[in-house]
């Protein structure tokens, strides 16, 4: 049977359409697979294994989460190298970035004679005008330079405490650099003396809040010594210094070594300072001490560039002349030698020509002996009342003529020296000034030797027998914080603070130990103290830390309950992180369960952080000026 024509055409059309559909489907699938494979291979080669590739016809869809925007763009570029970029559909995401970390806020304040300046980055919420006003209140006579920048971030913890303490510290320090940041203040300053340095360090440490870390770098410049003095004597008991000055450690070691060869007894160290008359000062001192050693007993005094060598009575004149001649030849230029060989004593039947003054430990002063006239007696009496107190002086002197012409100078210089002693006796004769007594100042002997050498002049002999005794502690003086820490440790060594098992409740038999510690802290006053809690390693670490914190806080609360001022104390729990014994034994675990009281000490400041150069500019300038002047004087005398 023959199909009709239109049916045949229709069948042919349907078959062709089916074949075309199959071929098209195959082509599309092939293109999708080829595109997807090529793009995936390119992404893998670039390290974008996080990206997913899906083909949808001619479109290539990229999905996945890129670590950042640059990586996402790099993935798009890699895909565009394999297929037309118009075919690439970007459905990738980028990981959410964390919030920008706040900047490090800090302020650096510099104070000197020229003014106050502050520079740094501070929070925008800081009251800038109030901060500048607080700095102006330190010294209304100088300007305050504001070089600060701000950032709109919240104030970090500890920022306000650091700024307040920095300004409080600057009130005590006329020349200083203070760097303040959250929880940390670093102080660099110059003190006028070693004593002031120690006082400032103690005061700044006591007044710092316990939560604040501090770093201290306080220096004391070398003192200016005038006159620049050295006095060495040799007697039957050996050699000793009454005074010794040196420009540096090398000069000091050279002088002391020469004195040891000449019979120096005991230990002694020269005062290092400014004011040496010549760079060859140690050479002149060494030669002078060696010369005195060759003569035997006597004294040698260097006061600036003047050298006085006084031999003991009975010294061989020939030996004296030879040694003095050798010394004069060997001395460096600038130095002038005055040598004295005392004459034999000539006994005066009328009694000794002398003036004496005594000062008792209670401060009572008696003046006796000979004075030249009424004017001198009135002058001596008035000077003594001004120096010692008008109600403390008893005068019983007599008028004698024919006294030496320098008698008034010798008497007044001796009284000035006696006024610097706690108690003592002064004897003035035509040949010497003798001062004995006790002083509470360690450098009194050296200072008095310099003054007498300067006021009596060259060729004049004087004898000093001054004993140093540390001053008694004031009745209301607070003990040293180191002593307080040691006393608490001794109490805990004999009776440990114990707690109820697994709790922060103090055991009843430890109450007396807490009472003893409270008594010590009551006498110590405000000190920066950290109360530390420690546990053994039994149990979870987090629970041990919480338990140690609770126990440290419990001790702090107990001290508050005993009316101990605890504003400068802090309680910190360290858990099991700081064992002092083996946690594998019961004895070791018992030792690790403990409470410790530790001073919060200042942190060391690195040398490159101190900024002493800016603070010492004025000091360096004055030292340079003085050195130039000394050198000019030496050159003039050399010519």
XYZ file of C-alpha atoms in Angstrom:
639
model
C 0.000 0.000 0.000
C 1.407 3.316 -1.034
C 1.443 6.122 1.510
C -0.056 9.364 0.536
C 2.410 12.054 -0.435
C 1.699 14.469 2.418
C 2.116 11.657 4.989
C 5.492 10.772 3.594
C 6.593 14.399 3.723
C 5.376 14.676 7.279
C 7.267 11.573 8.365
C 10.437 12.763 6.705
C 10.058 16.120 8.456
C 9.519 14.502 11.853
C 12.522 12.192 11.451
C 14.726 15.132 10.388
C 13.538 17.197 13.325
C 14.285 14.370 15.737
C 17.757 13.865 14.317
C 18.459 17.617 14.499
C 17.277 17.710 18.105
C 19.546 14.829 19.056
C 22.511 16.413 17.284
C 21.881 19.793 18.902
C 21.544 18.239 22.343
C 24.794 16.372 21.839
C 26.565 19.558 20.680
C 25.322 21.577 23.632
C 26.374 18.911 26.086
C 29.785 18.667 24.464
C 30.274 22.445 24.572
C 29.190 22.600 28.259
C 31.516 19.770 29.243
C 34.432 21.234 27.300
C 33.928 24.745 28.732
C 33.447 23.489 32.287
C 36.547 21.263 32.085
C 38.719 24.029 30.620
C 37.606 26.625 33.198
C 37.978 24.211 36.117
C 41.477 23.234 34.975
C 42.491 26.899 34.689
C 41.160 27.689 38.182
C 42.962 24.690 39.687
C 46.221 25.747 38.083
C 45.822 29.193 39.672
C 45.144 27.684 43.083
C 41.445 28.575 43.210
C 40.258 25.217 44.451
C 37.559 26.956 46.456
C 35.673 27.948 43.281
C 32.885 25.815 41.790
C 32.171 25.725 38.011
C 28.782 24.913 36.471
C 27.930 25.067 32.735
C 24.494 26.117 31.579
C 24.482 26.112 27.828
C 26.994 28.644 26.661
C 27.050 30.230 30.126
C 29.743 29.324 32.674
C 28.615 30.047 36.227
C 31.261 30.528 38.947
C 30.228 30.003 42.565
C 32.072 29.703 45.905
C 33.469 31.999 48.591
C 36.684 33.858 47.854
C 38.949 34.800 50.762
C 39.127 38.386 49.487
C 38.126 40.643 46.618
C 41.476 40.389 44.865
C 41.257 36.585 44.792
C 37.709 36.739 43.375
C 38.829 39.033 40.575
C 41.806 36.779 39.837
C 39.435 33.806 39.506
C 37.252 35.739 37.022
C 40.336 36.584 34.981
C 41.453 32.944 34.938
C 38.032 31.837 33.698
C 38.068 34.543 30.995
C 41.207 33.079 29.490
C 39.351 29.868 28.547
C 35.934 31.159 27.425
C 34.511 34.470 26.304
C 34.228 36.773 29.292
C 30.640 37.518 28.304
C 29.802 33.876 28.910
C 31.215 33.914 32.485
C 28.554 34.531 35.111
C 29.972 35.661 38.488
C 27.970 34.343 41.423
C 30.974 34.128 43.777
C 30.951 35.639 47.268
C 33.745 37.177 49.359
C 34.434 36.279 52.998
C 33.285 38.963 55.384
C 36.299 40.922 56.610
C 36.772 41.394 60.351
C 36.359 44.891 61.743
C 39.454 47.038 61.479
C 41.544 46.846 64.636
C 41.681 50.138 66.548
C 45.012 51.979 66.387
C 47.456 52.024 69.283
C 46.705 55.163 71.239
C 49.666 56.816 72.936
C 50.754 60.267 74.061
C 54.290 61.465 74.646
C 54.725 64.496 76.897
C 58.027 66.375 77.086
C 58.634 68.947 79.802
C 61.712 71.152 80.242
C 62.569 74.752 80.990
C 61.376 75.833 77.532
C 57.843 74.541 77.951
C 55.601 71.490 77.653
C 54.742 69.640 74.460
C 52.429 66.700 73.863
C 52.354 64.588 70.714
C 50.622 61.370 69.813
C 47.342 59.735 68.813
C 44.444 59.991 71.266
C 40.788 58.859 71.139
C 38.365 61.395 69.707
C 36.295 61.075 72.892
C 39.198 62.472 74.974
C 38.470 66.006 76.215
C 41.346 67.704 74.447
C 40.886 71.137 76.034
C 40.717 69.685 79.537
C 43.907 67.697 78.905
C 45.744 70.839 77.742
C 44.447 72.798 80.763
C 45.771 70.120 83.121
C 49.172 70.436 81.495
C 49.056 74.245 81.719
C 48.349 74.003 85.429
C 51.731 72.340 85.886
C 53.467 75.628 85.082
C 51.495 78.686 84.011
C 54.672 80.535 83.011
C 55.452 78.300 79.997
C 53.577 77.440 76.816
C 51.974 74.083 76.042
C 52.377 72.827 72.453
C 49.526 70.617 71.231
C 50.710 68.239 68.478
C 48.093 65.519 69.007
C 46.006 63.678 66.399
C 42.693 61.929 67.082
C 40.978 58.742 65.886
C 37.290 57.945 66.311
C 37.614 54.739 68.312
C 36.580 53.973 71.904
C 39.077 54.597 74.689
C 41.043 51.424 75.466
C 41.035 50.031 78.985
C 43.534 51.768 81.234
C 43.831 54.890 79.067
C 42.401 57.373 81.584
C 44.483 55.935 84.440
C 47.655 56.194 82.338
C 47.039 59.830 81.324
C 46.168 60.887 84.879
C 49.254 59.225 86.327
C 51.454 60.715 83.581
C 50.337 64.248 84.465
C 50.696 63.559 88.183
C 54.251 62.330 87.575
C 55.106 65.405 85.490
C 54.102 67.619 88.417
C 57.105 66.186 90.308
C 59.508 66.309 87.347
C 60.532 69.679 85.859
C 62.646 67.925 83.197
C 61.138 64.703 81.931
C 59.660 62.734 79.064
C 56.564 60.673 79.830
C 55.077 58.181 77.367
C 51.531 57.060 78.183
C 49.523 54.288 76.531
C 46.731 52.057 77.738
C 47.924 50.369 80.924
C 51.550 51.516 80.574
C 53.494 54.680 81.454
C 57.231 55.067 80.785
C 59.052 57.902 82.527
C 62.456 59.287 81.607
C 63.764 62.115 83.785
C 66.834 63.835 85.182
C 67.279 64.375 88.928
C 69.587 66.934 90.513
C 71.293 64.384 92.757
C 71.463 60.696 93.564
C 69.380 61.275 96.701
C 66.643 62.997 94.696
C 66.717 60.173 92.152
C 66.076 57.575 94.864
C 63.303 59.688 96.403
C 61.577 60.188 93.037
C 61.745 56.487 92.193
C 60.193 55.580 95.527
C 57.454 58.244 95.308
C 56.551 57.441 91.691
C 56.385 53.731 92.450
C 54.183 54.208 95.529
C 51.681 56.524 93.799
C 51.143 54.449 90.642
C 47.805 52.588 90.438
C 48.255 48.827 90.896
C 46.698 48.053 87.498
C 49.192 50.296 85.704
C 52.584 49.107 84.479
C 55.315 51.699 84.815
C 58.858 52.002 83.537
C 61.348 54.347 85.197
C 64.631 55.663 83.786
C 65.751 58.483 86.076
C 69.358 59.630 85.854
C 71.401 61.906 88.092
C 74.027 63.961 86.219
C 77.543 64.296 87.521
C 77.794 67.088 90.112
C 79.939 70.169 89.573
C 82.721 70.051 92.184
C 84.164 73.398 93.163
C 86.854 73.580 94.176
C 87.988 70.322 92.605
C 89.683 68.840 95.655
C 91.848 65.920 96.666
C 93.409 65.575 100.115
C 95.504 62.576 101.141
C 97.324 62.133 104.429
C 99.745 59.604 105.830
C 100.247 59.092 109.562
C 101.440 56.299 111.820
C 98.235 54.356 111.150
C 98.622 54.424 107.357
C 97.179 56.449 104.519
C 93.661 57.813 104.072
C 91.664 60.239 101.954
C 89.948 63.228 103.472
C 88.609 64.125 100.030
C 88.978 62.809 96.505
C 87.567 64.099 93.211
C 87.915 62.627 89.725
C 86.460 63.433 86.332
C 85.630 59.827 85.380
C 85.992 56.195 86.421
C 89.365 55.790 84.718
C 90.835 58.761 86.591
C 89.305 57.520 89.855
C 90.844 54.067 89.465
C 94.261 55.589 88.727
C 94.164 57.842 91.787
C 92.955 55.102 94.144
C 95.608 52.716 92.808
C 98.322 55.287 93.601
C 96.880 55.740 97.095
C 96.910 51.976 97.716
C 100.568 51.845 96.796
C 101.089 54.678 99.301
C 99.421 52.734 102.112
C 95.692 53.464 101.751
C 93.757 51.532 104.382
C 90.267 50.177 103.708
C 88.056 50.927 100.719
C 87.534 54.351 99.223
C 86.061 55.726 96.031
C 86.499 59.226 94.653
C 83.552 61.466 93.862
C 83.091 61.661 90.086
C 82.044 65.081 88.842
C 82.695 68.063 86.639
C 85.176 70.867 87.221
C 88.647 69.333 86.833
C 91.205 72.100 86.169
C 93.083 70.002 83.611
C 92.659 66.700 81.773
C 95.935 65.693 83.463
C 94.398 65.925 86.948
C 94.830 62.179 87.684
C 98.498 62.384 86.684
C 99.081 65.324 89.045
C 97.243 63.507 91.857
C 99.217 60.326 91.310
C 102.578 62.176 91.352
C 101.612 64.129 94.488
C 100.575 61.008 96.402
C 103.765 59.221 95.367
C 105.826 62.194 96.542
C 104.103 62.195 99.942
C 104.733 58.454 100.228
C 108.479 59.052 99.691
C 108.567 61.743 102.402
C 106.636 59.667 104.915
C 104.055 61.263 107.179
C 102.262 64.417 106.104
C 99.446 65.672 103.890
C 99.034 66.642 100.263
C 96.117 68.769 99.126
C 95.078 69.525 95.549
C 92.606 72.374 95.242
C 91.949 73.001 91.559
C 95.439 73.641 90.145
C 97.086 74.458 93.520
C 98.993 71.678 95.277
C 100.056 71.990 98.929
C 102.463 69.414 100.313
C 102.970 69.596 104.103
C 105.529 67.260 105.647
C 105.355 66.074 109.262
C 107.600 67.722 111.841
C 110.967 66.064 112.016
C 111.162 65.214 108.317
C 114.710 65.132 106.945
C 115.209 68.486 105.130
C 117.487 66.924 102.495
C 114.869 64.271 101.670
C 112.156 66.914 101.652
C 114.085 69.146 99.226
C 114.867 66.262 96.867
C 111.300 64.957 96.717
C 109.822 68.446 96.286
C 112.290 69.206 93.489
C 111.421 65.995 91.666
C 107.699 66.687 92.051
C 107.976 70.244 90.738
C 109.798 68.960 87.669
C 107.343 66.138 86.977
C 104.055 68.010 87.517
C 102.040 68.808 84.366
C 101.754 72.454 83.312
C 99.033 74.526 85.015
C 99.649 72.943 88.434
C 101.524 74.999 91.052
C 103.233 73.373 94.052
C 103.600 74.912 97.506
C 105.688 72.768 99.868
C 105.840 73.292 103.642
C 108.354 71.812 106.095
C 107.143 72.803 109.617
C 109.625 74.318 112.030
C 110.256 72.545 115.354
C 107.772 73.496 118.065
C 108.734 76.400 120.321
C 107.014 76.110 123.680
C 105.340 79.322 124.848
C 105.260 79.670 128.627
C 102.134 81.833 128.422
C 100.067 78.923 127.129
C 98.995 77.762 123.699
C 97.821 80.287 121.114
C 94.571 78.734 120.019
C 90.835 79.182 119.528
C 88.433 76.338 120.254
C 84.760 75.676 119.674
C 82.721 72.638 120.688
C 79.267 71.564 119.570
C 77.358 69.017 121.630
C 74.914 66.451 120.184
C 72.126 68.631 121.633
C 73.359 71.568 119.539
C 74.962 73.645 122.337
C 78.081 75.529 121.197
C 80.868 76.928 123.387
C 83.496 79.353 122.065
C 86.776 79.688 123.966
C 90.342 80.828 123.339
C 92.018 83.864 121.838
C 90.769 86.527 119.454
C 92.590 89.633 118.234
C 90.191 92.438 119.217
C 86.639 93.346 120.189
C 85.544 93.668 116.590
C 86.641 90.134 115.808
C 85.000 88.798 118.975
C 81.686 90.440 118.052
C 82.004 89.127 114.501
C 82.713 85.569 115.672
C 79.867 85.694 118.216
C 77.380 87.013 115.620
C 78.439 84.457 113.009
C 78.150 81.596 115.525
C 74.659 82.682 116.614
C 73.562 82.907 112.991
C 75.006 79.471 112.171
C 74.042 77.539 115.311
C 71.115 79.510 116.772
C 71.183 82.540 119.015
C 70.107 80.549 122.094
C 72.659 77.789 121.553
C 75.933 79.761 121.741
C 78.035 80.505 124.844
C 81.062 82.781 124.249
C 84.018 82.850 126.639
C 86.886 84.213 124.525
C 89.574 86.687 125.520
C 91.358 89.452 123.646
C 95.045 88.864 122.877
C 97.200 90.972 120.572
C 99.938 89.821 118.205
C 97.910 87.003 116.689
C 98.665 85.955 113.071
C 97.182 88.203 110.388
C 95.085 85.374 108.954
C 93.593 84.484 112.363
C 90.069 85.816 111.558
C 89.937 83.807 108.320
C 91.062 80.621 110.071
C 88.530 81.023 112.896
C 85.556 81.806 110.640
C 86.442 79.039 108.156
C 86.660 76.586 111.066
C 83.279 77.656 112.448
C 81.703 77.264 109.000
C 83.069 73.728 108.863
C 81.900 72.920 112.410
C 78.375 74.053 111.485
C 78.199 71.176 108.990
C 78.720 68.540 111.697
C 76.116 67.059 113.999
C 78.555 67.450 116.868
C 82.285 68.021 117.087
C 85.205 70.156 118.197
C 87.277 72.802 116.418
C 90.804 73.854 117.378
C 92.556 76.708 115.562
C 96.286 77.336 116.075
C 98.791 79.409 114.079
C 99.999 76.234 112.352
C 96.867 74.207 111.727
C 93.092 73.946 111.889
C 91.884 70.724 113.475
C 88.280 69.548 113.223
C 86.895 66.388 114.776
C 83.328 65.207 115.049
C 80.394 63.263 113.661
C 78.264 63.880 110.574
C 75.129 62.293 109.160
C 76.189 63.170 105.605
C 78.449 60.681 103.862
C 80.261 63.303 101.770
C 80.717 65.828 104.607
C 84.433 65.111 105.052
C 85.225 65.602 101.371
C 83.085 68.739 101.168
C 84.663 70.308 104.258
C 88.154 69.474 102.994
C 87.400 71.338 99.782
C 86.030 74.360 101.613
C 88.972 74.629 104.033
C 91.454 74.212 101.220
C 89.767 77.003 99.299
C 89.352 79.441 102.203
C 92.661 78.904 104.038
C 94.735 79.157 100.893
C 97.805 77.275 99.760
C 100.415 76.206 102.252
C 97.956 76.004 105.148
C 97.639 72.788 107.090
C 94.421 71.378 108.497
C 93.426 68.064 110.039
C 90.027 66.385 109.710
C 88.843 63.495 111.852
C 85.196 63.212 110.863
C 83.152 60.067 111.373
C 80.123 59.285 109.252
C 77.050 57.897 110.983
C 73.815 57.216 109.106
C 71.052 59.560 110.255
C 68.385 58.061 112.501
C 65.178 57.154 110.755
C 62.312 59.625 111.360
C 59.698 58.249 113.688
C 56.993 58.601 111.026
C 59.131 57.236 108.169
C 57.565 54.390 106.208
C 59.615 51.199 105.922
C 61.152 50.263 102.605
C 58.694 48.259 100.444
C 61.336 45.568 99.963
C 61.479 45.145 103.741
C 57.690 44.818 103.889
C 57.725 42.089 101.232
C 60.435 40.227 103.135
C 58.567 40.458 106.449
C 55.410 39.022 104.871
C 57.435 36.187 103.351
C 58.875 35.384 106.781
C 55.381 35.237 108.295
C 54.188 32.891 105.537
C 57.285 30.719 105.927
C 56.251 29.940 109.504
C 52.476 29.761 108.977
C 50.922 29.289 105.542
C 47.568 30.756 104.519
C 45.260 27.794 103.906
C 41.701 27.535 102.532
C 38.807 25.136 102.868
C 39.127 22.383 100.211
C 37.900 23.534 96.794
C 36.737 26.935 98.055
C 37.917 30.503 98.645
C 37.050 30.424 102.343
C 40.086 30.988 104.568
C 40.706 28.165 107.013
C 40.072 29.136 110.635
C 43.620 28.324 111.735
C 44.985 30.782 109.125
C 43.171 33.817 110.517
C 46.104 34.676 112.773
C 48.473 34.607 109.793
C 46.250 37.077 107.938
C 46.200 39.286 111.036
C 50.008 39.343 111.201
C 50.243 40.248 107.511
C 47.643 42.997 108.003
C 49.714 44.485 110.833
C 52.788 44.599 108.569
C 50.892 46.213 105.702
C 49.334 48.772 108.021
C 52.816 50.016 108.920
C 54.038 49.932 105.315
C 51.601 52.536 104.022
C 50.691 52.786 100.326
C 52.769 50.290 98.351
C 51.986 48.716 94.961
C 51.247 45.101 95.861
C 49.975 42.139 93.892
C 48.213 39.401 95.869
C 48.777 36.226 93.854
C 46.679 33.078 94.028
C 48.172 29.731 92.922
C 46.808 26.185 92.771
C 48.075 22.692 91.981
C 47.350 20.938 88.680
C 44.459 18.796 89.930
C 41.245 19.490 88.020
C 40.566 21.491 84.892
C 42.871 24.429 84.129
C 39.999 26.898 83.785
C 38.529 25.939 87.162
C 41.953 26.227 88.820
C 42.384 29.729 87.425
C 38.975 30.784 88.706
C 39.674 29.257 92.123
C 43.039 31.012 92.420
C 41.454 34.348 91.458
C 38.703 33.873 94.037
C 41.228 33.042 96.763
C 43.410 36.074 95.954
C 40.306 38.270 96.010
C 39.280 36.711 99.312
C 42.603 37.768 100.884
C 42.146 41.287 99.503
C 38.655 41.456 101.011
C 39.991 40.222 104.369
C 42.577 43.019 104.406
C 39.888 45.578 103.601
C 37.844 44.199 106.462
C 40.793 44.911 108.761
C 40.832 48.567 107.583
C 44.000 48.246 105.521
C 44.085 50.830 102.672
C 44.064 48.592 99.595
C 43.690 51.112 96.757
C 47.220 50.263 95.585
C 46.686 46.477 95.848
C 45.458 44.113 93.152
C 44.390 40.454 93.290
C 45.468 38.128 90.454
C 44.861 34.408 90.064
C 47.520 32.425 88.197
C 45.946 29.002 88.554
C 48.376 26.149 87.950
C 50.694 28.089 85.596
C 53.473 28.891 88.107
C 54.290 25.780 90.147
C 57.181 25.861 92.595
C 57.200 22.122 93.302
C 56.382 18.789 91.651
C 52.638 18.304 91.120
C 53.116 14.517 91.002
C 53.487 14.296 94.803
C 51.133 15.338 97.579
C 53.875 17.424 99.221
C 54.542 19.233 95.957
C 50.842 19.931 95.355
C 50.559 21.324 98.878
C 53.420 23.752 98.187
C 51.836 24.856 94.917
C 48.545 25.720 96.649
C 49.613 29.077 98.012
C 49.087 32.849 98.302
C 52.014 35.167 97.541
C 52.449 38.900 98.139
C 54.645 40.507 95.459
C 55.647 44.119 94.951
C 54.661 45.567 91.581
C 58.027 46.881 90.452
C 58.707 49.352 87.636
C 59.630 47.799 84.332
C 63.091 48.519 82.896
C 63.172 51.078 80.098
C 65.396 50.222 77.152
C 68.259 52.608 76.455
C 66.888 53.525 73.023
C 63.520 54.392 74.585
C 64.727 56.802 77.227
C 65.175 59.899 75.083
C 67.747 61.232 77.499
C 69.384 63.122 74.655
C 66.553 65.636 74.543
C 66.517 66.039 78.303
C 70.272 66.403 78.653
C 70.733 69.025 75.906
C 71.076 71.842 78.394
C 73.377 69.789 80.639
C 75.601 68.816 77.725
C 75.795 72.447 76.599
C 76.891 73.636 80.024
C 79.454 70.834 80.263
C 80.845 71.755 76.846
C 81.056 75.425 77.830
C 82.859 74.526 81.021
C 85.279 72.239 79.185
C 86.032 74.943 76.646
C 86.681 77.443 79.411
C 88.960 75.043 81.265
C 90.869 74.225 78.118
C 91.265 77.920 77.309
C 92.570 78.638 80.779
C 95.008 75.757 80.540
C 96.258 76.962 77.152
C 96.722 80.457 78.488
C 98.782 79.214 81.409
C 100.814 76.955 79.126
C 101.739 79.981 77.049
